[in-house]
PDB file of C-alpha atoms and ligand atoms in Angstrom:
ATOM      1  CA  MET A1389       0.283   0.032   0.165  1.00  0.00           C
ATOM      2  CA  ASN A1390       1.383   3.356  -1.017  1.00  0.00           C
ATOM      3  CA  THR A1391       0.359   5.900   1.654  1.00  0.00           C
ATOM      4  CA  ALA A1392       3.409   8.357   0.473  1.00  0.00           C
ATOM      5  CA  LYS A1393       1.741   9.276  -2.660  1.00  0.00           C
ATOM      6  CA  ARG A1394      -1.762   8.401  -2.355  1.00  0.00           C
ATOM      7  CA  ARG A1395      -4.770   8.245  -0.218  1.00  0.00           C
ATOM      8  CA  THR A1396      -5.756   4.627   0.685  1.00  0.00           C
ATOM      9  CA  VAL A1397      -9.570   4.503   0.379  1.00  0.00           C
ATOM     10  CA  ILE A1398     -11.628   1.700   2.011  1.00  0.00           C
ATOM     11  CA  ALA A1399     -15.037   1.513   0.853  1.00  0.00           C
ATOM     12  CA  GLY A1400     -18.145  -0.844   1.120  1.00  0.00           C
ATOM     13  CA  ASN A1401     -20.662  -1.235  -1.668  1.00  0.00           C
ATOM     14  CA  TRP A1402     -23.713  -2.036   0.273  1.00  0.00           C
ATOM     15  CA  LYS A1403     -25.876  -2.705  -3.119  1.00  0.00           C
ATOM     16  CA  MET A1404     -29.321  -3.315  -2.511  1.00  0.00           C
ATOM     17  CA  ASN A1405     -29.261  -4.197   0.928  1.00  0.00           C
ATOM     18  CA  PHE A1406     -30.349  -2.373   4.336  1.00  0.00           C
ATOM     19  CA  THR A1407     -33.649  -0.364   5.140  1.00  0.00           C
ATOM     20  CA  PRO A1408     -33.027   2.968   6.836  1.00  0.00           C
ATOM     21  CA  ALA A1409     -33.160   1.283   9.856  1.00  0.00           C
ATOM     22  CA  GLU A1410     -30.952  -1.533   9.418  1.00  0.00           C
ATOM     23  CA  ALA A1411     -28.151   1.074   7.852  1.00  0.00           C
ATOM     24  CA  THR A1412     -28.647   3.088  11.195  1.00  0.00           C
ATOM     25  CA  SER A1413     -28.035  -0.151  13.197  1.00  0.00           C
ATOM     26  CA  PHE A1414     -25.129  -0.908  11.068  1.00  0.00           C
ATOM     27  CA  ILE A1415     -23.320   2.513  11.242  1.00  0.00           C
ATOM     28  CA  ASN A1416     -23.882   2.743  15.170  1.00  0.00           C
ATOM     29  CA  ALA A1417     -21.959  -0.641  15.300  1.00  0.00           C
ATOM     30  CA  VAL A1418     -19.240  -0.123  12.964  1.00  0.00           C
ATOM     31  CA  LYS A1419     -18.590   3.588  14.143  1.00  0.00           C
ATOM     32  CA  PRO A1420     -16.646   2.725  17.300  1.00  0.00           C
ATOM     33  CA  LEU A1421     -14.402   0.044  15.424  1.00  0.00           C
ATOM     34  CA  VAL A1422     -13.312   2.177  13.000  1.00  0.00           C
ATOM     35  CA  ALA A1423     -12.994   5.270  14.939  1.00  0.00           C
ATOM     36  CA  GLY A1424      -9.591   6.947  14.921  1.00  0.00           C
ATOM     37  CA  LYS A1425      -8.433   4.931  12.045  1.00  0.00           C
ATOM     38  CA  ASP A1426      -7.117   7.906  10.254  1.00  0.00           C
ATOM     39  CA  ASN A1427      -4.608   6.177   7.572  1.00  0.00           C
ATOM     40  CA  CYS A1428      -7.594   5.738   5.280  1.00  0.00           C
ATOM     41  CA  ASP A1429     -10.612   7.318   3.924  1.00  0.00           C
ATOM     42  CA  ILE A1430     -13.706   5.523   5.061  1.00  0.00           C
ATOM     43  CA  VAL A1431     -16.794   5.221   2.912  1.00  0.00           C
ATOM     44  CA  PHE A1432     -20.166   3.323   2.567  1.00  0.00           C
ATOM     45  CA  CYS A1433     -22.022   3.625  -0.572  1.00  0.00           C
ATOM     46  CA  ALA A1434     -25.522   3.183   0.097  1.00  0.00           C
ATOM     47  CA  PRO A1435     -29.121   2.633  -1.981  1.00  0.00           C
ATOM     48  CA  TYR A1436     -30.501   6.314  -2.327  1.00  0.00           C
ATOM     49  CA  VAL A1437     -33.501   5.474   0.210  1.00  0.00           C
ATOM     50  CA  THR A1438     -30.960   4.635   3.089  1.00  0.00           C
ATOM     51  CA  ILE A1439     -28.434   7.498   2.487  1.00  0.00           C
ATOM     52  CA  ALA A1440     -30.173  10.097   5.079  1.00  0.00           C
ATOM     53  CA  ALA A1441     -30.204   7.536   7.961  1.00  0.00           C
ATOM     54  CA  ALA A1442     -26.813   6.295   7.137  1.00  0.00           C
ATOM     55  CA  GLN A1443     -25.695  10.107   7.040  1.00  0.00           C
ATOM     56  CA  ALA A1444     -27.475  10.956  10.264  1.00  0.00           C
ATOM     57  CA  ALA A1445     -25.727   8.121  12.277  1.00  0.00           C
ATOM     58  CA  ALA A1446     -22.241   8.848  10.819  1.00  0.00           C
ATOM     59  CA  GLU A1447     -22.494  12.790  11.789  1.00  0.00           C
ATOM     60  CA  GLY A1448     -19.280  13.452  13.510  1.00  0.00           C
ATOM     61  CA  SER A1449     -17.836  10.546  12.733  1.00  0.00           C
ATOM     62  CA  ASN A1450     -14.726   9.823   9.970  1.00  0.00           C
ATOM     63  CA  ILE A1451     -17.074   7.881   7.890  1.00  0.00           C
ATOM     64  CA  HIS A1452     -18.520   9.268   4.733  1.00  0.00           C
ATOM     65  CA  ILE A1453     -21.713   8.130   2.948  1.00  0.00           C
ATOM     66  CA  GLY A1454     -21.624   7.849  -0.760  1.00  0.00           C
ATOM     67  CA  ALA A1455     -24.222   6.678  -3.715  1.00  0.00           C
ATOM     68  CA  GLU A1456     -24.180   3.611  -5.464  1.00  0.00           C
ATOM     69  CA  ASN A1457     -24.963   5.604  -8.940  1.00  0.00           C
ATOM     70  CA  VAL A1458     -25.412   8.734 -10.560  1.00  0.00           C
ATOM     71  CA  HIS A1459     -27.399   9.728 -13.862  1.00  0.00           C
ATOM     72  CA  PHE A1460     -25.497  11.763 -16.189  1.00  0.00           C
ATOM     73  CA  ALA A1461     -28.455  14.158 -17.142  1.00  0.00           C
ATOM     74  CA  GLU A1462     -29.000  17.403 -14.789  1.00  0.00           C
ATOM     75  CA  LYS A1463     -32.453  16.855 -14.609  1.00  0.00           C
ATOM     76  CA  GLY A1464     -35.571  15.866 -17.030  1.00  0.00           C
ATOM     77  CA  ALA A1465     -37.452  12.906 -18.065  1.00  0.00           C
ATOM     78  CA  TYR A1466     -35.447   9.869 -17.227  1.00  0.00           C
ATOM     79  CA  THR A1467     -37.715   7.945 -14.680  1.00  0.00           C
ATOM     80  CA  GLY A1468     -35.960   6.216 -11.939  1.00  0.00           C
ATOM     81  CA  GLU A1469     -32.737   8.160 -11.877  1.00  0.00           C
ATOM     82  CA  VAL A1470     -31.123  10.309  -9.518  1.00  0.00           C
ATOM     83  CA  SER A1471     -28.808  13.426 -10.709  1.00  0.00           C
ATOM     84  CA  ALA A1472     -25.386  14.631  -9.208  1.00  0.00           C
ATOM     85  CA  LYS A1473     -27.094  17.719  -8.430  1.00  0.00           C
ATOM     86  CA  MET A1474     -29.708  16.047  -6.381  1.00  0.00           C
ATOM     87  CA  LEU A1475     -26.902  13.841  -4.655  1.00  0.00           C
ATOM     88  CA  ARG A1476     -25.045  17.295  -4.030  1.00  0.00           C
ATOM     89  CA  ALA A1477     -28.051  18.560  -2.739  1.00  0.00           C
ATOM     90  CA  VAL A1478     -28.618  16.167   0.121  1.00  0.00           C
ATOM     91  CA  GLY A1479     -24.656  16.216   1.126  1.00  0.00           C
ATOM     92  CA  VAL A1480     -23.409  13.233  -0.758  1.00  0.00           C
ATOM     93  CA  ASP A1481     -19.801  13.624  -1.960  1.00  0.00           C
ATOM     94  CA  TYR A1482     -19.025  10.155  -3.254  1.00  0.00           C
ATOM     95  CA  VAL A1483     -20.372   8.025  -5.723  1.00  0.00           C
ATOM     96  CA  ILE A1484     -19.920   4.406  -7.511  1.00  0.00           C
ATOM     97  CA  VAL A1485     -19.915   4.730 -11.163  1.00  0.00           C
ATOM     98  CA  GLY A1486     -19.436   1.697 -13.774  1.00  0.00           C
ATOM     99  CA  HIS A1487     -19.748  -1.190 -11.319  1.00  0.00           C
ATOM    100  CA  SER A1488     -20.076  -4.295 -13.026  1.00  0.00           C
ATOM    101  CA  GLU A1489     -23.517  -5.161 -12.014  1.00  0.00           C
ATOM    102  CA  ARG A1490     -24.748  -1.927 -13.308  1.00  0.00           C
ATOM    103  CA  ARG A1491     -22.843  -2.924 -16.567  1.00  0.00           C
ATOM    104  CA  GLN A1492     -23.990  -6.506 -16.711  1.00  0.00           C
ATOM    105  CA  TYR A1493     -27.937  -5.843 -15.519  1.00  0.00           C
ATOM    106  CA  PHE A1494     -28.646  -2.439 -16.618  1.00  0.00           C
ATOM    107  CA  ALA A1495     -26.950  -2.427 -19.921  1.00  0.00           C
ATOM    108  CA  GLU A1496     -24.586   0.561 -18.873  1.00  0.00           C
ATOM    109  CA  THR A1497     -21.401   1.039 -21.450  1.00  0.00           C
ATOM    110  CA  ASP A1498     -18.365   2.571 -21.315  1.00  0.00           C
ATOM    111  CA  TYR A1499     -19.920   5.499 -23.100  1.00  0.00           C
ATOM    112  CA  THR A1500     -22.265   6.004 -20.262  1.00  0.00           C
ATOM    113  CA  VAL A1501     -20.143   5.323 -17.659  1.00  0.00           C
ATOM    114  CA  ASN A1502     -17.902   8.033 -19.145  1.00  0.00           C
ATOM    115  CA  LEU A1503     -21.091  10.395 -19.146  1.00  0.00           C
ATOM    116  CA  ARG A1504     -22.071   9.738 -15.521  1.00  0.00           C
ATOM    117  CA  THR A1505     -18.583  10.231 -14.138  1.00  0.00           C
ATOM    118  CA  LYS A1506     -18.396  13.690 -15.796  1.00  0.00           C
ATOM    119  CA  ALA A1507     -21.542  14.505 -14.589  1.00  0.00           C
ATOM    120  CA  ALA A1508     -20.596  13.701 -10.871  1.00  0.00           C
ATOM    121  CA  LEU A1509     -17.191  15.203 -11.315  1.00  0.00           C
ATOM    122  CA  ALA A1510     -19.067  18.522 -12.584  1.00  0.00           C
ATOM    123  CA  GLU A1511     -20.927  18.734  -9.254  1.00  0.00           C
ATOM    124  CA  GLY A1512     -17.505  18.279  -7.359  1.00  0.00           C
ATOM    125  CA  MET A1513     -18.120  14.967  -6.211  1.00  0.00           C
ATOM    126  CA  LYS A1514     -15.355  11.952  -5.913  1.00  0.00           C
ATOM    127  CA  VAL A1515     -16.418   9.080  -7.971  1.00  0.00           C
ATOM    128  CA  ILE A1516     -15.222   5.702  -7.875  1.00  0.00           C
ATOM    129  CA  LEU A1517     -14.884   4.428 -10.932  1.00  0.00           C
ATOM    130  CA  CYS A1518     -15.209   0.431 -11.203  1.00  0.00           C
ATOM    131  CA  LEU A1519     -13.717  -1.493 -14.338  1.00  0.00           C
ATOM    132  CA  GLY A1520     -12.382  -5.100 -14.866  1.00  0.00           C
ATOM    133  CA  GLU A1521     -12.697  -8.070 -17.077  1.00  0.00           C
ATOM    134  CA  VAL A1522     -14.869 -10.912 -17.253  1.00  0.00           C
ATOM    135  CA  LYS A1523     -13.848 -14.572 -16.614  1.00  0.00           C
ATOM    136  CA  GLU A1524     -13.533 -15.431 -20.482  1.00  0.00           C
ATOM    137  CA  GLN A1525     -11.562 -12.392 -20.797  1.00  0.00           C
ATOM    138  CA  ARG A1526      -8.890 -13.293 -18.242  1.00  0.00           C
ATOM    139  CA  LEU A1527      -8.687 -16.773 -19.826  1.00  0.00           C
ATOM    140  CA  ALA A1528      -8.089 -15.612 -23.404  1.00  0.00           C
ATOM    141  CA  GLY A1529      -5.114 -13.452 -21.785  1.00  0.00           C
ATOM    142  CA  ILE A1530      -6.471 -10.065 -22.809  1.00  0.00           C
ATOM    143  CA  THR A1531      -7.282  -8.544 -19.106  1.00  0.00           C
ATOM    144  CA  ASN A1532      -4.484  -5.968 -19.853  1.00  0.00           C
ATOM    145  CA  GLU A1533      -6.175  -4.741 -23.047  1.00  0.00           C
ATOM    146  CA  VAL A1534      -9.592  -4.753 -21.861  1.00  0.00           C
ATOM    147  CA  VAL A1535      -8.600  -2.506 -18.647  1.00  0.00           C
ATOM    148  CA  ALA A1536      -6.221  -0.352 -20.647  1.00  0.00           C
ATOM    149  CA  MET A1537      -9.343   0.318 -23.065  1.00  0.00           C
ATOM    150  CA  GLN A1538     -11.917   0.713 -20.150  1.00  0.00           C
ATOM    151  CA  THR A1539      -9.444   3.379 -18.600  1.00  0.00           C
ATOM    152  CA  LYS A1540      -9.133   5.109 -21.891  1.00  0.00           C
ATOM    153  CA  LEU A1541     -12.984   5.192 -22.607  1.00  0.00           C
ATOM    154  CA  ASP A1542     -14.427   5.999 -19.142  1.00  0.00           C
ATOM    155  CA  LEU A1543     -12.068   8.742 -18.538  1.00  0.00           C
ATOM    156  CA  ALA A1544     -12.366  10.017 -22.301  1.00  0.00           C
ATOM    157  CA  ASP A1545     -12.576  14.022 -21.958  1.00  0.00           C
ATOM    158  CA  ILE A1546     -11.781  14.193 -18.350  1.00  0.00           C
ATOM    159  CA  THR A1547      -9.013  16.486 -17.410  1.00  0.00           C
ATOM    160  CA  ALA A1548      -5.931  15.852 -14.908  1.00  0.00           C
ATOM    161  CA  ALA A1549      -7.305  18.513 -12.592  1.00  0.00           C
ATOM    162  CA  GLU A1550     -10.720  16.341 -12.574  1.00  0.00           C
ATOM    163  CA  LEU A1551      -8.882  12.937 -12.245  1.00  0.00           C
ATOM    164  CA  LYS A1552      -7.911  14.373  -8.793  1.00  0.00           C
ATOM    165  CA  ASN A1553     -11.499  13.210  -7.656  1.00  0.00           C
ATOM    166  CA  VAL A1554     -11.141  10.123  -9.342  1.00  0.00           C
ATOM    167  CA  ILE A1555     -10.612   6.739  -7.452  1.00  0.00           C
ATOM    168  CA  ILE A1556     -10.355   3.539  -9.824  1.00  0.00           C
ATOM    169  CA  ALA A1557     -11.830   0.267  -8.374  1.00  0.00           C
ATOM    170  CA  TYR A1558     -10.134  -2.492  -9.978  1.00  0.00           C
ATOM    171  CA  GLU A1559     -12.822  -5.211  -9.905  1.00  0.00           C
ATOM    172  CA  PRO A1560     -12.205  -8.699 -11.865  1.00  0.00           C
ATOM    173  CA  VAL A1561     -15.685  -9.443 -12.617  1.00  0.00           C
ATOM    174  CA  TRP A1562     -15.528 -13.074 -12.191  1.00  0.00           C
ATOM    175  CA  ALA A1563     -13.983 -12.222  -8.045  1.00  0.00           C
ATOM    176  CA  ILE A1564     -17.175 -10.064  -7.568  1.00  0.00           C
ATOM    177  CA  GLY A1565     -19.392 -11.905  -5.072  1.00  0.00           C
ATOM    178  CA  THR A1566     -18.359 -15.096  -5.917  1.00  0.00           C
ATOM    179  CA  GLY A1567     -15.753 -15.913  -3.148  1.00  0.00           C
ATOM    180  CA  LEU A1568     -12.949 -16.052  -5.636  1.00  0.00           C
ATOM    181  CA  THR A1569     -10.206 -13.242  -5.121  1.00  0.00           C
ATOM    182  CA  ALA A1570      -7.728 -12.121  -7.501  1.00  0.00           C
ATOM    183  CA  THR A1571      -4.297 -13.283  -6.140  1.00  0.00           C
ATOM    184  CA  PRO A1572      -2.320 -10.273  -4.569  1.00  0.00           C
ATOM    185  CA  ASP A1573       0.091 -10.445  -7.601  1.00  0.00           C
ATOM    186  CA  GLN A1574      -2.818 -10.557 -10.258  1.00  0.00           C
ATOM    187  CA  ALA A1575      -4.159  -7.616  -8.409  1.00  0.00           C
ATOM    188  CA  GLU A1576      -0.998  -5.758  -8.510  1.00  0.00           C
ATOM    189  CA  GLU A1577      -0.091  -6.411 -12.244  1.00  0.00           C
ATOM    190  CA  THR A1578      -3.439  -5.280 -13.385  1.00  0.00           C
ATOM    191  CA  ILE A1579      -3.058  -2.304 -11.280  1.00  0.00           C
ATOM    192  CA  ALA A1580      -0.220  -1.716 -12.770  1.00  0.00           C
ATOM    193  CA  VAL A1581      -1.542  -1.651 -16.116  1.00  0.00           C
ATOM    194  CA  ILE A1582      -4.292   0.447 -15.013  1.00  0.00           C
ATOM    195  CA  ARG A1583      -1.550   2.819 -14.026  1.00  0.00           C
ATOM    196  CA  ALA A1584       0.610   2.930 -16.995  1.00  0.00           C
ATOM    197  CA  THR A1585      -2.515   3.849 -18.841  1.00  0.00           C
ATOM    198  CA  LEU A1586      -3.066   6.476 -16.859  1.00  0.00           C
ATOM    199  CA  ALA A1587       0.532   7.754 -17.346  1.00  0.00           C
ATOM    200  CA  GLU A1588      -0.007   7.370 -21.152  1.00  0.00           C
ATOM    201  CA  ILE A1589      -2.961   9.990 -20.783  1.00  0.00           C
ATOM    202  CA  TYR A1590      -1.906  12.308 -18.270  1.00  0.00           C
ATOM    203  CA  GLY A1591       1.828  11.622 -17.536  1.00  0.00           C
ATOM    204  CA  GLU A1592       3.432   9.532 -14.952  1.00  0.00           C
ATOM    205  CA  ALA A1593       3.472  12.039 -12.265  1.00  0.00           C
ATOM    206  CA  THR A1594      -0.261  12.378 -12.144  1.00  0.00           C
ATOM    207  CA  ALA A1595      -0.736   8.853 -12.811  1.00  0.00           C
ATOM    208  CA  GLU A1596       1.234   8.139  -9.647  1.00  0.00           C
ATOM    209  CA  THR A1597      -1.402  10.237  -7.281  1.00  0.00           C
ATOM    210  CA  VAL A1598      -4.389   8.427  -8.489  1.00  0.00           C
ATOM    211  CA  THR A1599      -5.745   5.908  -5.784  1.00  0.00           C
ATOM    212  CA  ILE A1600      -6.442   2.479  -7.383  1.00  0.00           C
ATOM    213  CA  GLN A1601      -8.473   0.127  -5.245  1.00  0.00           C
ATOM    214  CA  TYR A1602      -9.052  -3.472  -5.728  1.00  0.00           C
ATOM    215  CA  GLY A1603     -12.338  -5.126  -5.288  1.00  0.00           C
ATOM    216  CA  GLY A1604     -13.605  -8.665  -5.683  1.00  0.00           C
ATOM    217  CA  SER A1605     -14.403 -10.843  -2.498  1.00  0.00           C
ATOM    218  CA  MET A1606     -12.164  -8.799  -0.213  1.00  0.00           C
ATOM    219  CA  ASN A1607     -12.480  -9.581   3.176  1.00  0.00           C
ATOM    220  CA  GLU A1608     -11.128  -9.579   6.667  1.00  0.00           C
ATOM    221  CA  LYS A1609      -8.883 -12.762   5.798  1.00  0.00           C
ATOM    222  CA  ASN A1610      -7.155 -11.654   2.404  1.00  0.00           C
ATOM    223  CA  ALA A1611      -7.135  -7.888   2.958  1.00  0.00           C
ATOM    224  CA  ALA A1612      -3.775  -7.523   4.649  1.00  0.00           C
ATOM    225  CA  GLU A1613      -2.238  -9.410   1.918  1.00  0.00           C
ATOM    226  CA  LEU A1614      -3.842  -7.581  -0.948  1.00  0.00           C
ATOM    227  CA  LEU A1615      -3.350  -4.044   0.842  1.00  0.00           C
ATOM    228  CA  ALA A1616       0.216  -4.743   1.395  1.00  0.00           C
ATOM    229  CA  LYS A1617       1.116  -4.545  -2.641  1.00  0.00           C
ATOM    230  CA  PRO A1618       2.362  -1.175  -3.216  1.00  0.00           C
ATOM    231  CA  ASP A1619      -0.102  -0.579  -6.128  1.00  0.00           C
ATOM    232  CA  VAL A1620      -3.278  -1.458  -4.097  1.00  0.00           C
ATOM    233  CA  ASP A1621      -4.585   1.663  -2.604  1.00  0.00           C
ATOM    234  CA  GLY A1622      -7.569   0.485  -0.648  1.00  0.00           C
ATOM    235  CA  GLY A1623     -10.434  -1.865  -1.337  1.00  0.00           C
ATOM    236  CA  LEU A1624     -13.897  -1.585  -2.571  1.00  0.00           C
ATOM    237  CA  ILE A1625     -16.132  -4.187  -0.841  1.00  0.00           C
ATOM    238  CA  GLY A1626     -19.228  -5.836  -1.194  1.00  0.00           C
ATOM    239  CA  GLY A1627     -20.274  -8.757   1.057  1.00  0.00           C
ATOM    240  CA  ALA A1628     -17.789  -7.943   3.735  1.00  0.00           C
ATOM    241  CA  SER A1629     -19.258  -4.487   3.860  1.00  0.00           C
ATOM    242  CA  LEU A1630     -22.523  -5.641   5.522  1.00  0.00           C
ATOM    243  CA  VAL A1631     -20.917  -7.211   8.745  1.00  0.00           C
ATOM    244  CA  PRO A1632     -19.410  -4.493  10.938  1.00  0.00           C
ATOM    245  CA  GLU A1633     -16.637  -6.762  12.254  1.00  0.00           C
ATOM    246  CA  LYS A1634     -15.649  -7.851   9.011  1.00  0.00           C
ATOM    247  CA  PHE A1635     -15.301  -4.472   7.424  1.00  0.00           C
ATOM    248  CA  ALA A1636     -13.747  -2.927  10.679  1.00  0.00           C
ATOM    249  CA  ALA A1637     -10.954  -5.685   9.984  1.00  0.00           C
ATOM    250  CA  ILE A1638     -10.352  -4.575   6.428  1.00  0.00           C
ATOM    251  CA  VAL A1639     -10.008  -0.948   7.955  1.00  0.00           C
ATOM    252  CA  ASP A1640      -7.303  -2.514  10.207  1.00  0.00           C
ATOM    253  CA  ALA A1641      -5.445  -3.897   7.553  1.00  0.00           C
ATOM    254  CA  ALA A1642      -4.944  -0.921   5.838  1.00  0.00           C
ATOM    255  CA  GLN A1643      -3.441   0.995   8.852  1.00  0.00           C
TER     256      GLN A1643
HETATM  257  C1  PEP B1828     -18.477  -5.178  -5.154  1.00  0.00           C
HETATM  258  O1  PEP B1828     -19.728  -5.162  -5.140  1.00  0.00           O
HETATM  259  O2  PEP B1828     -18.262  -4.214  -5.519  1.00  0.00           O
HETATM  260  C2  PEP B1828     -17.431  -6.299  -4.537  1.00  0.00           C
HETATM  261  C3  PEP B1828     -16.217  -6.200  -5.088  1.00  0.00           C
HETATM  262  O3  PEP B1828     -18.737  -7.181  -3.927  1.00  0.00           O
HETATM  263  P1  PEP B1828     -17.735  -8.454  -3.473  1.00  0.00           P
HETATM  264  O4  PEP B1828     -16.746  -7.616  -2.413  1.00  0.00           O
HETATM  265  O5  PEP B1828     -19.190  -9.174  -2.511  1.00  0.00           O
HETATM  266  O6  PEP B1828     -17.013  -9.309  -4.087  1.00  0.00           O
END
């Protein structure tokens, strides 16, 4: 973990879990476990309807509450969607964009991921931009090409100044919610490809400043090994972010 140049970010993705009451109980339980753990930023990305309850429970703590997606239009006829301006209006400063479940089940593409990223950045939000290869691509030996292409398309027309608010989450799709984890070496190697692609676009000095997380069945048992890699700057965590003790153990591993 490179804490010298980059901020480590440990983020939970609650997905479609937790009512407002459950979110309140969860935050109240995790808060004391992560208090004072200032070597990393701590974020929970919540379903829209639980954001307010999670924020209220997290108030005054070192926990940030984010959203799980954002639409690219400012307003208009987009039934069911929520804009960056709306999220900002309720004090949300982090948002996940391009999660593989959004790409897989809701037909989001690199083009719309790029638009959503730009919309969130324009409102001054921090974006956790997810990308990663599917199993067939890893087996075909084209992981590096896939993540390089996604990096370029998802960040198209995003300036170096805007990039300061982008956190990239490298999430091999075959590892998400499957219990399979990339080995620390696989995570390190692929993150190095993403960083080299950032260097191509923005120059090496800027690329070195971008936080790149690993996500994919990170848990309390494997986090220390993954986070020990020099290019792994944190984690995006699904399943283990629903259990206070498991999530807190990952935060401990990042200290
Ligand atoms: C995720 O949802 O981004 C994720 C990595 O999930 P899990 O940790 O459950 O694999």
